[in-house]
Amino acid sequence: QVQLVESGGGLVQAGGSLRLSCAASGRTFSSAVMGWFRQAPRKEREFVGAINWSGRSTLYADSVKGRFTISRDNIKNTVYLEMNSLKPEDTAVYYCVAAYTSDFIRSVETDKKYDYWGQGTQVTVSS
């Protein structure tokens, strides 16, 4: 089993920044593809971004590209989501996810790829 615990959410003004963290335990972290999803009220859950095992490859949704950055520390077993230039439409519950797979790219934007999910952390961006 894998436990994922997010932190760092909160309330921020539009244009501001936040950094989310996700601490993983229970299985070899460096073998996992890690990612972030989000879900706003009354909306479908959507892919935000993902990072491969080494941290050298990342993918982002078009809506966050250029504003959000995913990174990981395989010593600390932690993945980060740095969010800059935040907009009110970024308001959502953000979920950390993990997949133990040899294929980083395949289905990376679909929630079915990911075996493990955190409990979520709320991000609210005020206008």
PDB file of C-alpha atoms in Angstrom:
ATOM      1  CA  GLN A   1       0.000   0.000   0.000  1.00  0.00           C
ATOM      2  CA  VAL A   2       0.988   3.583  -0.611  1.00  0.00           C
ATOM      3  CA  GLN A   3      -0.036   6.558   1.476  1.00  0.00           C
ATOM      4  CA  LEU A   4      -0.051  10.016  -0.065  1.00  0.00           C
ATOM      5  CA  VAL A   5      -0.494  13.077   2.104  1.00  0.00           C
ATOM      6  CA  GLU A   6      -0.883  16.502   0.523  1.00  0.00           C
ATOM      7  CA  SER A   7      -0.203  19.803   2.210  1.00  0.00           C
ATOM      8  CA  GLY A   8       0.244  23.446   1.331  1.00  0.00           C
ATOM      9  CA  GLY A   9      -3.213  24.372   0.136  1.00  0.00           C
ATOM     10  CA  GLY A  10      -4.926  27.555   1.222  1.00  0.00           C
ATOM     11  CA  LEU A  11      -6.376  30.865   0.195  1.00  0.00           C
ATOM     12  CA  VAL A  12      -4.421  33.148  -2.123  1.00  0.00           C
ATOM     13  CA  GLN A  13      -5.201  36.208  -4.214  1.00  0.00           C
ATOM     14  CA  ALA A  14      -5.213  36.060  -7.976  1.00  0.00           C
ATOM     15  CA  GLY A  15      -1.698  36.438  -9.312  1.00  0.00           C
ATOM     16  CA  GLY A  16      -0.216  34.860  -6.223  1.00  0.00           C
ATOM     17  CA  SER A  17       1.661  31.606  -5.689  1.00  0.00           C
ATOM     18  CA  LEU A  18       1.371  28.440  -3.667  1.00  0.00           C
ATOM     19  CA  ARG A  19       3.437  25.315  -3.379  1.00  0.00           C
ATOM     20  CA  LEU A  20       1.758  22.008  -2.699  1.00  0.00           C
ATOM     21  CA  SER A  21       3.656  19.064  -1.280  1.00  0.00           C
ATOM     22  CA  CYS A  22       2.806  15.395  -1.311  1.00  0.00           C
ATOM     23  CA  ALA A  23       4.630  13.036   1.017  1.00  0.00           C
ATOM     24  CA  ALA A  24       4.575   9.387   0.023  1.00  0.00           C
ATOM     25  CA  SER A  25       5.176   6.298   2.091  1.00  0.00           C
ATOM     26  CA  GLY A  26       4.707   2.566   1.892  1.00  0.00           C
ATOM     27  CA  ARG A  27       6.432   1.653  -1.348  1.00  0.00           C
ATOM     28  CA  THR A  28       9.533   2.619  -3.323  1.00  0.00           C
ATOM     29  CA  PHE A  29       8.816   6.225  -4.206  1.00  0.00           C
ATOM     30  CA  SER A  30      11.467   6.463  -6.916  1.00  0.00           C
ATOM     31  CA  SER A  31       9.643   3.780  -8.936  1.00  0.00           C
ATOM     32  CA  ALA A  32       6.402   5.724  -9.147  1.00  0.00           C
ATOM     33  CA  VAL A  33       5.063   8.056 -11.764  1.00  0.00           C
ATOM     34  CA  MET A  34       3.645  10.920  -9.712  1.00  0.00           C
ATOM     35  CA  GLY A  35       0.973  13.375 -10.717  1.00  0.00           C
ATOM     36  CA  TRP A  36      -1.612  15.928  -9.696  1.00  0.00           C
ATOM     37  CA  PHE A  37      -5.296  16.154 -10.493  1.00  0.00           C
ATOM     38  CA  ARG A  38      -7.838  18.717  -9.393  1.00  0.00           C
ATOM     39  CA  GLN A  39     -11.569  18.970  -9.038  1.00  0.00           C
ATOM     40  CA  ALA A  40     -13.557  22.170  -8.821  1.00  0.00           C
ATOM     41  CA  PRO A  41     -17.132  22.269  -7.493  1.00  0.00           C
ATOM     42  CA  ARG A  42     -19.635  20.893 -10.006  1.00  0.00           C
ATOM     43  CA  LYS A  43     -16.870  20.059 -12.461  1.00  0.00           C
ATOM     44  CA  GLU A  44     -15.184  16.901 -13.662  1.00  0.00           C
ATOM     45  CA  ARG A  45     -11.875  15.937 -12.148  1.00  0.00           C
ATOM     46  CA  GLU A  46      -9.054  17.034 -14.429  1.00  0.00           C
ATOM     47  CA  PHE A  47      -5.405  16.235 -14.969  1.00  0.00           C
ATOM     48  CA  VAL A  48      -2.928  18.922 -13.921  1.00  0.00           C
ATOM     49  CA  GLY A  49       0.456  17.373 -14.543  1.00  0.00           C
ATOM     50  CA  ALA A  50       2.759  14.408 -14.023  1.00  0.00           C
ATOM     51  CA  ILE A  51       6.418  13.625 -13.534  1.00  0.00           C
ATOM     52  CA  ASN A  52       8.382  10.500 -14.313  1.00  0.00           C
ATOM     53  CA  TRP A  53      10.537   8.475 -11.935  1.00  0.00           C
ATOM     54  CA  SER A  54      13.736  10.452 -12.378  1.00  0.00           C
ATOM     55  CA  GLY A  55      12.091  13.844 -12.535  1.00  0.00           C
ATOM     56  CA  ARG A  56      13.546  14.553 -15.976  1.00  0.00           C
ATOM     57  CA  SER A  57      10.219  14.310 -17.800  1.00  0.00           C
ATOM     58  CA  THR A  58       7.066  16.239 -17.038  1.00  0.00           C
ATOM     59  CA  LEU A  59       3.727  16.783 -18.723  1.00  0.00           C
ATOM     60  CA  TYR A  60       1.153  19.473 -18.031  1.00  0.00           C
ATOM     61  CA  ALA A  61      -2.398  20.299 -18.925  1.00  0.00           C
ATOM     62  CA  ASP A  62      -2.646  23.215 -21.340  1.00  0.00           C
ATOM     63  CA  SER A  63      -4.546  25.214 -18.733  1.00  0.00           C
ATOM     64  CA  VAL A  64      -1.547  25.295 -16.374  1.00  0.00           C
ATOM     65  CA  LYS A  65       1.393  25.073 -18.754  1.00  0.00           C
ATOM     66  CA  GLY A  66       3.892  27.837 -18.092  1.00  0.00           C
ATOM     67  CA  ARG A  67       2.411  28.610 -14.666  1.00  0.00           C
ATOM     68  CA  PHE A  68       2.715  25.339 -12.745  1.00  0.00           C
ATOM     69  CA  THR A  69       5.819  23.225 -12.186  1.00  0.00           C
ATOM     70  CA  ILE A  70       6.038  19.697 -10.844  1.00  0.00           C
ATOM     71  CA  SER A  71       9.210  18.450  -9.199  1.00  0.00           C
ATOM     72  CA  ARG A  72      10.186  15.577  -6.956  1.00  0.00           C
ATOM     73  CA  ASP A  73      12.735  14.709  -4.321  1.00  0.00           C
ATOM     74  CA  ASN A  74      13.361  10.967  -4.294  1.00  0.00           C
ATOM     75  CA  ILE A  75      15.352  11.235  -1.078  1.00  0.00           C
ATOM     76  CA  LYS A  76      12.508  12.917   0.783  1.00  0.00           C
ATOM     77  CA  ASN A  77       9.838  10.831  -0.982  1.00  0.00           C
ATOM     78  CA  THR A  78       8.007  13.999  -1.842  1.00  0.00           C
ATOM     79  CA  VAL A  79       6.518  15.514  -4.974  1.00  0.00           C
ATOM     80  CA  TYR A  80       5.786  19.215  -5.314  1.00  0.00           C
ATOM     81  CA  LEU A  81       3.445  21.365  -7.343  1.00  0.00           C
ATOM     82  CA  GLU A  82       4.633  24.957  -7.628  1.00  0.00           C
ATOM     83  CA  MET A  83       1.742  27.151  -8.742  1.00  0.00           C
ATOM     84  CA  ASN A  84       2.362  30.692  -9.954  1.00  0.00           C
ATOM     85  CA  SER A  85       0.166  33.378 -11.500  1.00  0.00           C
ATOM     86  CA  LEU A  86      -2.847  31.748  -9.931  1.00  0.00           C
ATOM     87  CA  LYS A  87      -6.294  32.476 -11.322  1.00  0.00           C
ATOM     88  CA  PRO A  88      -9.738  32.120  -9.750  1.00  0.00           C
ATOM     89  CA  GLU A  89     -10.381  29.215 -12.131  1.00  0.00           C
ATOM     90  CA  ASP A  90      -7.545  27.319 -10.447  1.00  0.00           C
ATOM     91  CA  THR A  91      -9.744  27.008  -7.362  1.00  0.00           C
ATOM     92  CA  ALA A  92     -10.200  23.307  -6.679  1.00  0.00           C
ATOM     93  CA  VAL A  93      -9.289  20.398  -4.462  1.00  0.00           C
ATOM     94  CA  TYR A  94      -5.883  19.178  -5.602  1.00  0.00           C
ATOM     95  CA  TYR A  95      -5.051  15.481  -5.429  1.00  0.00           C
ATOM     96  CA  CYS A  96      -1.666  13.828  -5.486  1.00  0.00           C
ATOM     97  CA  VAL A  97      -1.545  10.529  -7.379  1.00  0.00           C
ATOM     98  CA  ALA A  98       0.906   7.702  -7.945  1.00  0.00           C
ATOM     99  CA  ALA A  99       1.216   4.989 -10.556  1.00  0.00           C
ATOM    100  CA  TYR A 100       3.653   2.085 -10.543  1.00  0.00           C
ATOM    101  CA  THR A 101       4.139   1.548 -14.240  1.00  0.00           C
ATOM    102  CA  SER A 102       7.007   1.265 -16.679  1.00  0.00           C
ATOM    103  CA  ASP A 103       5.191   3.516 -19.173  1.00  0.00           C
ATOM    104  CA  PHE A 104       5.193   7.181 -18.245  1.00  0.00           C
ATOM    105  CA  ILE A 105       3.401   8.559 -21.274  1.00  0.00           C
ATOM    106  CA  ARG A 106       0.577   6.091 -21.835  1.00  0.00           C
ATOM    107  CA  SER A 107      -2.710   7.349 -20.391  1.00  0.00           C
ATOM    108  CA  VAL A 108      -0.838   9.842 -18.229  1.00  0.00           C
ATOM    109  CA  GLU A 109      -3.763  12.268 -18.328  1.00  0.00           C
ATOM    110  CA  THR A 110      -6.388   9.731 -17.308  1.00  0.00           C
ATOM    111  CA  ASP A 111      -7.252   9.003 -13.714  1.00  0.00           C
ATOM    112  CA  LYS A 112      -7.420   5.265 -14.423  1.00  0.00           C
ATOM    113  CA  LYS A 113      -3.654   5.175 -14.729  1.00  0.00           C
ATOM    114  CA  TYR A 114      -3.128   5.978 -11.068  1.00  0.00           C
ATOM    115  CA  ASP A 115      -3.402   3.368  -8.360  1.00  0.00           C
ATOM    116  CA  TYR A 116      -3.060   5.630  -5.366  1.00  0.00           C
ATOM    117  CA  TRP A 117      -4.665   8.938  -4.439  1.00  0.00           C
ATOM    118  CA  GLY A 118      -4.193  11.353  -1.594  1.00  0.00           C
ATOM    119  CA  GLN A 119      -7.057  12.860   0.369  1.00  0.00           C
ATOM    120  CA  GLY A 120      -6.768  16.204  -1.400  1.00  0.00           C
ATOM    121  CA  THR A 121      -5.957  19.743  -0.359  1.00  0.00           C
ATOM    122  CA  GLN A 122      -8.114  22.790  -1.036  1.00  0.00           C
ATOM    123  CA  VAL A 123      -6.751  25.678  -3.074  1.00  0.00           C
ATOM    124  CA  THR A 124      -8.867  28.798  -3.268  1.00  0.00           C
ATOM    125  CA  VAL A 125      -7.904  31.755  -5.443  1.00  0.00           C
ATOM    126  CA  SER A 126      -9.792  34.973  -4.805  1.00  0.00           C
ATOM    127  CA  SER A 127     -10.280  37.616  -7.473  1.00  0.00           C
TER     128      SER A 127
END
